[in-house]
GROMACS .gro file of C-alpha atoms in nm:
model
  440
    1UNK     CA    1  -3.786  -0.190   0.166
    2UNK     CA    2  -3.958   0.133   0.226
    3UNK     CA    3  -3.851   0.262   0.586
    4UNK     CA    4  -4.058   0.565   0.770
    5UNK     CA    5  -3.966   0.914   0.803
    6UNK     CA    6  -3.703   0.919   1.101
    7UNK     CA    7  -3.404   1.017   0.818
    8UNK     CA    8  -3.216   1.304   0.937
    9UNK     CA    9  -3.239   1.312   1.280
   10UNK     CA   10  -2.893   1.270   1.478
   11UNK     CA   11  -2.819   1.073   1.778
   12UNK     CA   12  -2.983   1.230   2.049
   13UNK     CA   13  -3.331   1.265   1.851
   14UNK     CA   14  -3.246   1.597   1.698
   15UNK     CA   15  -3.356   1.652   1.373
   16UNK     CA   16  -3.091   1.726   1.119
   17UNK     CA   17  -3.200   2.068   0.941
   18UNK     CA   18  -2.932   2.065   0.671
   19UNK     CA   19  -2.998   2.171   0.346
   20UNK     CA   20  -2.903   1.826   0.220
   21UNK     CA   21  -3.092   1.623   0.434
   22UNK     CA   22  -3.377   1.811   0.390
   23UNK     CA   23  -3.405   1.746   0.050
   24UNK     CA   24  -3.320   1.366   0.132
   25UNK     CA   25  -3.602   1.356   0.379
   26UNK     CA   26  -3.854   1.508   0.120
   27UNK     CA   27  -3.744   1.230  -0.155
   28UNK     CA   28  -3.696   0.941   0.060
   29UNK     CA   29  -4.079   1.010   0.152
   30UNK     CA   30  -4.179   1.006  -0.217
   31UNK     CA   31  -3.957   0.650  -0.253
   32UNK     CA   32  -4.156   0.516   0.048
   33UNK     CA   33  -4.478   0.581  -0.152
   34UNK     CA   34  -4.359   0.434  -0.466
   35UNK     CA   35  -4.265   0.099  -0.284
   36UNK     CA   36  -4.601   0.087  -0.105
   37UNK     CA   37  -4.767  -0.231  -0.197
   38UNK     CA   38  -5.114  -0.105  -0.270
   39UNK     CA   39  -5.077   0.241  -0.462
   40UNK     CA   40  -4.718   0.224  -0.551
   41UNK     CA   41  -4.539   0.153  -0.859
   42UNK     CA   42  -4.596  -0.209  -0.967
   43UNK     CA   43  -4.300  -0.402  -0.923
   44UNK     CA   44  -4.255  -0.737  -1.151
   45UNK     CA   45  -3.993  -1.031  -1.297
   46UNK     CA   46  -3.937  -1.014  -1.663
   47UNK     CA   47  -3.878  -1.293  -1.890
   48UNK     CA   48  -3.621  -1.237  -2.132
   49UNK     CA   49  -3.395  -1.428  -2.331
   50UNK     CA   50  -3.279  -1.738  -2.194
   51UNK     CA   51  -3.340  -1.547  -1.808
   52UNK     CA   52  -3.522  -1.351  -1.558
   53UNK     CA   53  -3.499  -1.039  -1.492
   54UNK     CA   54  -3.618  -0.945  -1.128
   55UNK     CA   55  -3.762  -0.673  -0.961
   56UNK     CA   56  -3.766  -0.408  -1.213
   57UNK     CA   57  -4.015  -0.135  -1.325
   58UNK     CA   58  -4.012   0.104  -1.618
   59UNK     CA   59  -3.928   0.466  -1.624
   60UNK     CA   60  -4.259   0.534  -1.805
   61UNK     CA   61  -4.390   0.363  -1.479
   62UNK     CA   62  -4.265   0.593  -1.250
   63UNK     CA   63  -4.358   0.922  -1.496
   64UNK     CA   64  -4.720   0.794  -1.468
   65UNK     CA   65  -4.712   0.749  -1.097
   66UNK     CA   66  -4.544   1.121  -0.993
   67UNK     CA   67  -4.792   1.280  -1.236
   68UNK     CA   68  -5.089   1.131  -1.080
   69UNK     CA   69  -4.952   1.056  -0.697
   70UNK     CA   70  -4.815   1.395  -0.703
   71UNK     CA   71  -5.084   1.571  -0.869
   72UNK     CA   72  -4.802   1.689  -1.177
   73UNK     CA   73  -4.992   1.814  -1.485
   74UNK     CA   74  -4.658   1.837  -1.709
   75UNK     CA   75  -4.486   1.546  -1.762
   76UNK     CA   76  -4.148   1.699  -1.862
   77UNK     CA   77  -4.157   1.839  -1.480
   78UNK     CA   78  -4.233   1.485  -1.393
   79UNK     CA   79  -3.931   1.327  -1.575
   80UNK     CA   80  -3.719   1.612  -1.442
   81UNK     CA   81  -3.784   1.526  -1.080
   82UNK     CA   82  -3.736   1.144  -1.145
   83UNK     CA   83  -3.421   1.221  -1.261
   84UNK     CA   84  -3.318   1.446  -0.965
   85UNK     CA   85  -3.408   1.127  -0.776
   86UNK     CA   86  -3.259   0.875  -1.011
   87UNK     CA   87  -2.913   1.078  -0.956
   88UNK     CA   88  -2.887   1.056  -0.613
   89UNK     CA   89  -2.928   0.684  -0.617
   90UNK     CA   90  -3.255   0.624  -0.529
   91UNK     CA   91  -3.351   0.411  -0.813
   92UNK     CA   92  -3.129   0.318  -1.091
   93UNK     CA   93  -3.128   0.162  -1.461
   94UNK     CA   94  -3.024  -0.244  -1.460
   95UNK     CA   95  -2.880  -0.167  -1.829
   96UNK     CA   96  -2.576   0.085  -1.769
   97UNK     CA   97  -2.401   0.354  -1.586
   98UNK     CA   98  -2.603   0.674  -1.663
   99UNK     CA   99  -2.826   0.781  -1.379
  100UNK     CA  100  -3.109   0.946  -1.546
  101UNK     CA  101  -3.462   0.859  -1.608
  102UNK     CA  102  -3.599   0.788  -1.926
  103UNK     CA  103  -3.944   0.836  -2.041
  104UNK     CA  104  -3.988   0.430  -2.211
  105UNK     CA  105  -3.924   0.090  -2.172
  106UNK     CA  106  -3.648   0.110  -1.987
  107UNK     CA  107  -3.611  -0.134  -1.666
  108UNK     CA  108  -3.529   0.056  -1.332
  109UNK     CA  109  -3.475  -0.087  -0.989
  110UNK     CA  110  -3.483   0.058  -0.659
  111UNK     CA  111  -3.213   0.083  -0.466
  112UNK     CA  112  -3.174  -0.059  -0.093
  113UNK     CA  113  -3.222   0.188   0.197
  114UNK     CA  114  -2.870   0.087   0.301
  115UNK     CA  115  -2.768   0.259   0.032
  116UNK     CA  116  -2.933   0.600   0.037
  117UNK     CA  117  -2.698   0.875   0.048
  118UNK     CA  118  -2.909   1.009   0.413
  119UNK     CA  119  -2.698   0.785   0.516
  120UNK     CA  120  -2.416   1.013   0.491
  121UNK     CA  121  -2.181   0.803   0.285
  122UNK     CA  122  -1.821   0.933   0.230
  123UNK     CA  123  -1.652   0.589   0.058
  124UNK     CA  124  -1.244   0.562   0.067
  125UNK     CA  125  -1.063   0.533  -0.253
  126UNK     CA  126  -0.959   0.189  -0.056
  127UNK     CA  127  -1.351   0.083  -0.053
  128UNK     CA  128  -1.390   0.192  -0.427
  129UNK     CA  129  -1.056  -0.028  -0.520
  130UNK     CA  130  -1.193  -0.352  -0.312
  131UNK     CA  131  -1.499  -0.303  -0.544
  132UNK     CA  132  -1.340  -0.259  -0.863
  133UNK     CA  133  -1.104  -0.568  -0.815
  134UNK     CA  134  -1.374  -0.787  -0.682
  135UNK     CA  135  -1.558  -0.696  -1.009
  136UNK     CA  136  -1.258  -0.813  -1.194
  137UNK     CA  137  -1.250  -1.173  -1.029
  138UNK     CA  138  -1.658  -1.220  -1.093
  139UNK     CA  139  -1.684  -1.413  -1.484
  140UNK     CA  140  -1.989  -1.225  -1.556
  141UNK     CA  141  -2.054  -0.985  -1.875
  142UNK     CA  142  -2.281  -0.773  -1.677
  143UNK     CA  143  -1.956  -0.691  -1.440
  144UNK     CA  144  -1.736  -0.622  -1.684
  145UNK     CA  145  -1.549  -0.333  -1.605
  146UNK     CA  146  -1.590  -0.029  -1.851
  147UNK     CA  147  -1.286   0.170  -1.981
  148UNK     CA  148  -1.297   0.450  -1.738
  149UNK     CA  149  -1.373   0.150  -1.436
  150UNK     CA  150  -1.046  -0.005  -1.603
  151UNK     CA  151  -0.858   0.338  -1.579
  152UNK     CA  152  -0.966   0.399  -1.232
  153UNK     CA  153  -0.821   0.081  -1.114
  154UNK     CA  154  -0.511   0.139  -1.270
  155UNK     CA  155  -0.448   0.407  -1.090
  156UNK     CA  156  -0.573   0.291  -0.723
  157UNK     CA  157  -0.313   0.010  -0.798
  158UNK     CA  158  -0.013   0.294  -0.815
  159UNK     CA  159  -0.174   0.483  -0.515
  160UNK     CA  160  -0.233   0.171  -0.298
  161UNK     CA  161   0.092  -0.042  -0.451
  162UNK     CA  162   0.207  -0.094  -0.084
  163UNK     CA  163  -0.115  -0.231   0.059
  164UNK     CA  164  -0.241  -0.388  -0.256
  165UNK     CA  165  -0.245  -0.710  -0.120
  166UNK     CA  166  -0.456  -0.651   0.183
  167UNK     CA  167  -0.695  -0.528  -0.043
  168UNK     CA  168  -0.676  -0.805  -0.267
  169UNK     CA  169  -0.708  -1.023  -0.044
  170UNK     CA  170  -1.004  -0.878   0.094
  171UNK     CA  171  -1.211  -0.858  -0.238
  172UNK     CA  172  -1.182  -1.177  -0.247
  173UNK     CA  173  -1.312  -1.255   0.037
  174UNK     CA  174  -1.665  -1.046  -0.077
  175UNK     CA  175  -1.638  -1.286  -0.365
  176UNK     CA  176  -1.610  -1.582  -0.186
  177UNK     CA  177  -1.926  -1.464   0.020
  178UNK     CA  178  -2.116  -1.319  -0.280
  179UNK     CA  179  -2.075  -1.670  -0.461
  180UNK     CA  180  -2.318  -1.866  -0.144
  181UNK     CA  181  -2.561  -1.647  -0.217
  182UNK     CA  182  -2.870  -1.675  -0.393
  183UNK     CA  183  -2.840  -1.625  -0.759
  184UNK     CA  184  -3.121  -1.403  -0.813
  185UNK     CA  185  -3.021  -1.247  -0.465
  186UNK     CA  186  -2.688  -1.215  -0.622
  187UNK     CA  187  -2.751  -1.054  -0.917
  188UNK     CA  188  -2.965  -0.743  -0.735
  189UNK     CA  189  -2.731  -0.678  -0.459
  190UNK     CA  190  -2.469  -0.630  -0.780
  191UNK     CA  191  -2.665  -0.390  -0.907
  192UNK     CA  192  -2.761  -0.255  -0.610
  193UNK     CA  193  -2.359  -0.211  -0.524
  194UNK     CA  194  -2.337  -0.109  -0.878
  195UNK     CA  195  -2.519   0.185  -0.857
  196UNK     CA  196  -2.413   0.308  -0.540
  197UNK     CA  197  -2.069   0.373  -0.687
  198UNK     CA  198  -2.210   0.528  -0.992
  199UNK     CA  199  -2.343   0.801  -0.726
  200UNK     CA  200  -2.001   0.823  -0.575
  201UNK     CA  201  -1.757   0.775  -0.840
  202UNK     CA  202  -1.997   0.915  -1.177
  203UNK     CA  203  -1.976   0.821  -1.530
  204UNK     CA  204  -1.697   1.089  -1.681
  205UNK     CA  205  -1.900   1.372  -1.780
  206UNK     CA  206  -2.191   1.291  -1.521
  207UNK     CA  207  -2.318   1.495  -1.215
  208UNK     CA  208  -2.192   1.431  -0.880
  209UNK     CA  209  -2.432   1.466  -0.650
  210UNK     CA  210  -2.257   1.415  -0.358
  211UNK     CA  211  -2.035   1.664  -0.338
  212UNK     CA  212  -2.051   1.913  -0.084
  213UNK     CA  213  -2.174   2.293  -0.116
  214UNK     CA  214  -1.922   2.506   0.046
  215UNK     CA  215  -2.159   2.761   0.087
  216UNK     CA  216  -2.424   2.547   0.279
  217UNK     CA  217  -2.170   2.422   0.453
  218UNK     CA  218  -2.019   2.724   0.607
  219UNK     CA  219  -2.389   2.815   0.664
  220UNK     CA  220  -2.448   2.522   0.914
  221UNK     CA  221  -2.367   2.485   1.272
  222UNK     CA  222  -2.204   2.137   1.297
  223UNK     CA  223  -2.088   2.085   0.912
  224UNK     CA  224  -1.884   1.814   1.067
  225UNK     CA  225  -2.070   1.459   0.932
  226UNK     CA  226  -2.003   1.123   0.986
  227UNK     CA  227  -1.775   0.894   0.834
  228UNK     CA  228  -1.855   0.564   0.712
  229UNK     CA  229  -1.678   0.319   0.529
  230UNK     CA  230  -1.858   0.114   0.273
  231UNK     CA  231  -1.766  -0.192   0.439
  232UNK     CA  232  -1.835  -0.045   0.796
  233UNK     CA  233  -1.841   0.236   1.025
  234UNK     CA  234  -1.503   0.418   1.052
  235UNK     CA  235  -1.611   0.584   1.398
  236UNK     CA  236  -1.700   0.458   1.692
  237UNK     CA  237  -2.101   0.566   1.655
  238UNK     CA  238  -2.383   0.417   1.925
  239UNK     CA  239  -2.652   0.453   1.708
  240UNK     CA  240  -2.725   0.282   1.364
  241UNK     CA  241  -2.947   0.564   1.268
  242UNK     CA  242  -2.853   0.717   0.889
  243UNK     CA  243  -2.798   1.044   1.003
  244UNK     CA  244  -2.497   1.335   1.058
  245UNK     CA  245  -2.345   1.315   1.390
  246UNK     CA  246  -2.270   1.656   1.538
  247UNK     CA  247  -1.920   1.743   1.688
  248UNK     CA  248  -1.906   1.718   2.067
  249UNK     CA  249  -1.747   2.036   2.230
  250UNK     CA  250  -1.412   1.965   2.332
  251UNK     CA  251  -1.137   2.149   2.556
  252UNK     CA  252  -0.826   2.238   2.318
  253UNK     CA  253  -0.557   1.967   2.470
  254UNK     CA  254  -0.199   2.055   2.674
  255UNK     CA  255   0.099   2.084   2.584
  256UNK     CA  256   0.156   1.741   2.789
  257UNK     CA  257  -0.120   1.605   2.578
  258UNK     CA  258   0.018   1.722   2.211
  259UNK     CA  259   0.359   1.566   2.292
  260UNK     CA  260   0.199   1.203   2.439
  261UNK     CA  261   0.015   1.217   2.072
  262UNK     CA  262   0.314   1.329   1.867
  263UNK     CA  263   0.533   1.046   2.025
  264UNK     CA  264   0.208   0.776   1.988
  265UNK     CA  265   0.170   0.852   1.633
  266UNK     CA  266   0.582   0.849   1.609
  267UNK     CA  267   0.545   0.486   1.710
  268UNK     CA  268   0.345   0.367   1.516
  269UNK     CA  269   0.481   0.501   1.212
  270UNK     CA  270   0.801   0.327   1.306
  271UNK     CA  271   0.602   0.026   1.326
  272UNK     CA  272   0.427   0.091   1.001
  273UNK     CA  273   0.782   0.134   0.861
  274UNK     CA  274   0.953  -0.178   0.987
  275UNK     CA  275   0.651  -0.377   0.858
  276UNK     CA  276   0.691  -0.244   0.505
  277UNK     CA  277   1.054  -0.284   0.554
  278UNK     CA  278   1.006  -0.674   0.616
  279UNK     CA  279   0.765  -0.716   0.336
  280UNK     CA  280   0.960  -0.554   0.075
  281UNK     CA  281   1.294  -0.763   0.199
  282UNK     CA  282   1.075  -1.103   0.263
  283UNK     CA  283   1.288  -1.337   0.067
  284UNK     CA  284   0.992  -1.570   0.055
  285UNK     CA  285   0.678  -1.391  -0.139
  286UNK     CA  286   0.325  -1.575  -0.088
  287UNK     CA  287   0.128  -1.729  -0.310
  288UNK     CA  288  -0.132  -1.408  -0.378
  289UNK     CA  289   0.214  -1.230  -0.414
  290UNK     CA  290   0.358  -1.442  -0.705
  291UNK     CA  291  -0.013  -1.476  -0.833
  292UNK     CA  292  -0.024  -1.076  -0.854
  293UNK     CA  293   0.295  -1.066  -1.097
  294UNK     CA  294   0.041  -1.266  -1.342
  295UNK     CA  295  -0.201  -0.947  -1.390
  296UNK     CA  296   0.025  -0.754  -1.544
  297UNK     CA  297   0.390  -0.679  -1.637
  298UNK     CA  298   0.343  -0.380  -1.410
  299UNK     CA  299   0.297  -0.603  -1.123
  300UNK     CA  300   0.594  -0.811  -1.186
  301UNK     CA  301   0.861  -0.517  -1.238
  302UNK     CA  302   0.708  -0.306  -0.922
  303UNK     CA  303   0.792  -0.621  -0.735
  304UNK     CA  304   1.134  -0.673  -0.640
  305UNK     CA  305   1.136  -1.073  -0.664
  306UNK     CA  306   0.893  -1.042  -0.960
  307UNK     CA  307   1.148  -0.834  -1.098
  308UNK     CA  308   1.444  -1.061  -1.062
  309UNK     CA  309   1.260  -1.324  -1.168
  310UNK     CA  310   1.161  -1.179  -1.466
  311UNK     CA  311   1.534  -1.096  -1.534
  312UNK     CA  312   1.651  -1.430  -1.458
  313UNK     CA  313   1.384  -1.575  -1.727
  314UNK     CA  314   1.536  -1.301  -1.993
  315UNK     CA  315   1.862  -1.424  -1.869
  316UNK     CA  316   1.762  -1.811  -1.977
  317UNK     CA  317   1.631  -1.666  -2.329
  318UNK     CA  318   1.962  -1.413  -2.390
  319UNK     CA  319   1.734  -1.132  -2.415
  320UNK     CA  320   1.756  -0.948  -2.070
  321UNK     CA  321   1.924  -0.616  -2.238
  322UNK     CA  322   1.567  -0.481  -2.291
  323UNK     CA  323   1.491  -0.523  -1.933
  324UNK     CA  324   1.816  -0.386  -1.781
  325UNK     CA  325   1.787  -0.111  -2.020
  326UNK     CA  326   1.453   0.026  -1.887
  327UNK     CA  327   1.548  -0.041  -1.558
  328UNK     CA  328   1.943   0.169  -1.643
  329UNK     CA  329   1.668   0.452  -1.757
  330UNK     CA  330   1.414   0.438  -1.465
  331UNK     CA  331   1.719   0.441  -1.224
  332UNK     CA  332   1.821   0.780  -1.462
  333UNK     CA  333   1.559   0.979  -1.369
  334UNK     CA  334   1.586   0.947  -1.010
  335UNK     CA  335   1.971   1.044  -1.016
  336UNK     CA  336   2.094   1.383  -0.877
  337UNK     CA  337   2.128   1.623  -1.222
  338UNK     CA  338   2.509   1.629  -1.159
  339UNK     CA  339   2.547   1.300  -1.201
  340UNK     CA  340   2.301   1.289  -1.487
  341UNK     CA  341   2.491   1.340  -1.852
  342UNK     CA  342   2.790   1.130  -1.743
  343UNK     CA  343   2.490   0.851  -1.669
  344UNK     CA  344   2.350   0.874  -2.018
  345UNK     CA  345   2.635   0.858  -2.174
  346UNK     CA  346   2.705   0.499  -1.984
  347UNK     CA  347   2.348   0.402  -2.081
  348UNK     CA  348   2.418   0.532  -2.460
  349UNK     CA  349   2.714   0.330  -2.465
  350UNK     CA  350   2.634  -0.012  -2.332
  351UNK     CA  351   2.308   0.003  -2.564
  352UNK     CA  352   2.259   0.216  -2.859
  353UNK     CA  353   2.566   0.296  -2.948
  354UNK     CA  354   2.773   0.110  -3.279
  355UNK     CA  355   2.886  -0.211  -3.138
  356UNK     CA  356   2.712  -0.158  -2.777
  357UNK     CA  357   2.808  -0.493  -2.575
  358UNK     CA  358   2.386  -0.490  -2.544
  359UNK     CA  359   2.264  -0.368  -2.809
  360UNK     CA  360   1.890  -0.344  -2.801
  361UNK     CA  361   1.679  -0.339  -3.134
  362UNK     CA  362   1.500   0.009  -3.181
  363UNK     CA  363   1.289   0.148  -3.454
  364UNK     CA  364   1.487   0.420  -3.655
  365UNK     CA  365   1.211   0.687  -3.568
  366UNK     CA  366   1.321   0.622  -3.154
  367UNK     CA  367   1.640   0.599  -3.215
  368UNK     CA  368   1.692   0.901  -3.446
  369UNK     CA  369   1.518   1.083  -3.144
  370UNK     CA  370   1.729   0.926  -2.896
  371UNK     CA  371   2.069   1.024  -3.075
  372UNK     CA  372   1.897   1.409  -3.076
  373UNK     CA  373   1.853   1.414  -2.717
  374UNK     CA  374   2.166   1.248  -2.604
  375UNK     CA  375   2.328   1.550  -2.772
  376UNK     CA  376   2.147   1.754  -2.426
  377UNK     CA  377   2.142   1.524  -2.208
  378UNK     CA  378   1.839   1.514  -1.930
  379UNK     CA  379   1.701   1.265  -1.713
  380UNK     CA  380   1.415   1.202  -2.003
  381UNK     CA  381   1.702   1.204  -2.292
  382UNK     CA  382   1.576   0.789  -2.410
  383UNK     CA  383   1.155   0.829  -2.298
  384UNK     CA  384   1.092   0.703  -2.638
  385UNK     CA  385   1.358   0.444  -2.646
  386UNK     CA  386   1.212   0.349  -2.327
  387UNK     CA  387   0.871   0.346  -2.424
  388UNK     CA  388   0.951   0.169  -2.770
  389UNK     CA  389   1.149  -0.142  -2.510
  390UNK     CA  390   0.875  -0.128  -2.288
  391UNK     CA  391   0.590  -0.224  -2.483
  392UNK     CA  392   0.818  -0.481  -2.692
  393UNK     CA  393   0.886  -0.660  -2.333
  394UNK     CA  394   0.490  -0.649  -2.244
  395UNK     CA  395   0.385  -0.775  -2.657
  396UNK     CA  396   0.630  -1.035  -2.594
  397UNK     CA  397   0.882  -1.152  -2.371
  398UNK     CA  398   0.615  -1.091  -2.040
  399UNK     CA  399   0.341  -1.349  -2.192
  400UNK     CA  400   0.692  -1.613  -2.251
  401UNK     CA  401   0.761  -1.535  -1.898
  402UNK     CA  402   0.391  -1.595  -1.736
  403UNK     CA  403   0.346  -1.894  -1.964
  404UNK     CA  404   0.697  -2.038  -1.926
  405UNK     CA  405   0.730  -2.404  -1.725
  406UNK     CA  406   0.942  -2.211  -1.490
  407UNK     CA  407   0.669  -1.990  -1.387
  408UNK     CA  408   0.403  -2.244  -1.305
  409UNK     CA  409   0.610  -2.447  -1.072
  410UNK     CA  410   0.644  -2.115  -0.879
  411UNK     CA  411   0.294  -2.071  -0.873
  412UNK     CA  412   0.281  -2.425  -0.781
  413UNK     CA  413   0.534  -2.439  -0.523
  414UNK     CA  414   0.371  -2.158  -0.311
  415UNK     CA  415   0.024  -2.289  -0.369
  416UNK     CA  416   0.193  -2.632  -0.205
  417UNK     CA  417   0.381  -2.409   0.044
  418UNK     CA  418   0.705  -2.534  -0.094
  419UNK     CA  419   1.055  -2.370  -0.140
  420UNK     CA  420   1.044  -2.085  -0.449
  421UNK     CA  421   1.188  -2.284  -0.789
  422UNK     CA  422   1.472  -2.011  -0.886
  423UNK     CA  423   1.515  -1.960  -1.283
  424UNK     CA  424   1.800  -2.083  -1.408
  425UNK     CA  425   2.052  -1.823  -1.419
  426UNK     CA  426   2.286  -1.771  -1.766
  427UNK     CA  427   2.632  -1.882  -1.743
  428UNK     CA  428   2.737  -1.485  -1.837
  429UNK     CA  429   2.503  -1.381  -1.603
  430UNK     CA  430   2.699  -1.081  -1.383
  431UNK     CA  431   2.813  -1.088  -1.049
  432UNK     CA  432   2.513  -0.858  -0.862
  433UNK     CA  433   2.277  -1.126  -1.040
  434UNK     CA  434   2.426  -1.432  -0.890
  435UNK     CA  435   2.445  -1.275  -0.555
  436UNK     CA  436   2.058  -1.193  -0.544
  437UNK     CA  437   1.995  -1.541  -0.689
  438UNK     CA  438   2.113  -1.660  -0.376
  439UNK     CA  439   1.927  -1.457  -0.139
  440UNK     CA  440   1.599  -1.615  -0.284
   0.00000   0.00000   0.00000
């Protein structure tokens, strides 16, 4: 694992002088030592409990080996500069998320060369999200997502909603590959993959040692540095050396030139549009669309089939008020603020009010707020009614709806490639619901 010292040097054979990479250089030569064979640190299997436990060292291991190797008399200066190193990735505990180095027991591993941040790693939110959901499709404790993991994803879902797919679709690819591997293989690259987002994307309350000094920036001549994708280069780079690529001069363009880009870029945005435009219409949603409504009742009300379906099932059960009321107030806060108080007072009156035609069940602390804020209206006048509906839906009509017969055979039918199985629709069911029945 232990590569020589040609780290930092760009393309044409220049060395990189950065202050960065000359720190890199300078640890990546103590990490070569430590994985020599002869006079590094002794690298072993352990038996545990019903497993194995490969390639692994203690971090009293490598506190013995800096103090001698590097001729340290104080082992708290020891332990301090294994920790500088065990923060930028360079070797890594197997039991959690917390890149320091401890002075015990404690199993470490090293971390592949691939890895190492002279590499000049700047990972998309996209790469980080392909990670995090391929974690979520792997049955294994030790991948278990932690809360903040869990939170992280959330959100990359509502960044990435429109593309969520591709990116489903391709951690489950890496999946798919990951399972014809070796299992002990397997279980160090995950660690291995592990830890390299633990660099990138810390531990709340952690150091991030990637993050770039404005001031040594601005001090350098080509700040500029390559970017790479996780998954692959992004840029179209000759050489697979680890190193910053410095910017080639180029002339400032024409005017010609600036208007050929501005109308390329127009196109394709058009293009990009029409796509989206198809998708979002497609009257026939695939099978990894359908299956995505079954993550979450987020994923089925974002989704404008999922969401009709889910309406049509409420529909079947004479229960859909809940859902058309959150959907009445998420429609309320995107309406102009002229139109706004006549709109709650349709909302207050086909739902809350004494003898509402949908009267939807509220706790008396909601709706005692509710009736408060109706009296200003605002486009947030029934947030806790909403809330109150909202969670009532996901507690229980959402797990009806994913366990329901109805359901299945449309998870069925697409995995079959047959025609979508439409809910049966409720004989008072209005007008605008009938005509979008059809359309599916």
């Amino acid at each position: 694992m232990a590569q020589g010292n040609n780290y930092g040097q760009s393309s044409n054979g220049v060395a990189d002088e950065s202050p960065n990479m000359l720190v890199y250089r300078k640890m990546e030569d103590v990490i070569a030592r430590m994985q020599d064979e002869k006079n590094g640190i002794p690298i072993r299997t352990v038996k545990s409990f019903l497993s194995k436990i490969p390639s692994v060292f203690s971090g009293s291991d490598i506190v013995q080996w800096l103090t001698k190797n590097l001729s340290i008399e104080d082992p708290v200066e020891a332990l301090h500069l294994g920790t500088l190193m065990a923060a930028h990735g360079y070797f890594f505990p197997i039991s959690d998320h917390v890149l320091t180095l401890k002075d015990d027991g404690t199993f470490y591993r090293f971390q592949t060369p691939y890895f190492w941040p002279s590499n000049c790693w700047e990972p998309e939110n996209t790469d980080y999200a392909v990670y995090l959901c391929k974690r979520t499709m792997q049955n294994k404790a030790r991948l278990e997502l932690a809360d903040y993991e869990a939170e992280s994803l959330a959100r990359l879902q509502r960044a990435f909603a429109r593309k969520w797919e591709f990116i489903f679709m391709q951690a489950e690819a890496q999946a798919k590959v990951d399972k014809k591997r070796d299992k002990i293989e397997r279980k160090i690259l995950d660690s291995q993959e592990r830890a390299f987002w633990d660099v990138h994307r810390p531990v709340p309350g952690c150091v991030n040692t990637t993050e770039v000094d404005i001031k040594k920036s601005s001090r350098m001549r080509n700040p500029h540095k390559t970017r790479k994708s996780v998954y692959g280069l992004q840029n179209d780079i000759r050489s697979h050396s680890p190193t910053h690529t410095p910017v080639p001069e180029t002339k400032p363009p024409t005017e010609d030139e600036l208007h050929q880009e501005i109308k390329h870029w127009q196109m394709q945005l058009d293009r990009h549009r029409l796509k989206m435009s198809k998708v979002a219409e497609s009257k026939e949603p695939g099978q990894q669309r359908v299956k995505r409504w079954g993550f979450g009742m987020d994923e089925a009300l974002k989704d404008p089939v999922g969401r009709e379906q889910f309406l049509k099932f409420l529909e079947s059960e004479f229960s859909s008020e809940n859902l058309r009321f959150w959907l009445a107030v998420e429609d309320l806060k995107k309406r102009p603020i002229r139109e706004v108080p006549a709109r709650v007072q349709e909302i207050w009156q086909e739902f809350l009010a004494p003898g509402a035609p949908s009267a939807i069940n509220l706790d008396s602390k909601s709706y005692d707020k509710t009736t408060q804020n109706v009296k200003e209206p605002g486009r947030y006048t029934f947030e806790d009614a909403q809330e109150h509906i909202y969670k009532l839906m996901k507690s229980d009509s959402y797990p009806r709806f994913i366990r329901s017969s109805a359901y299945q055979e449309l998870l069925q039918a697409k995995k079959k490639g047959r025609n979508i199985p439409i809910f049966p629709c409720h004989k008072n069911c209005t007008p605008t619901l009938r005509t979008s029945t059809n359309l599916l």
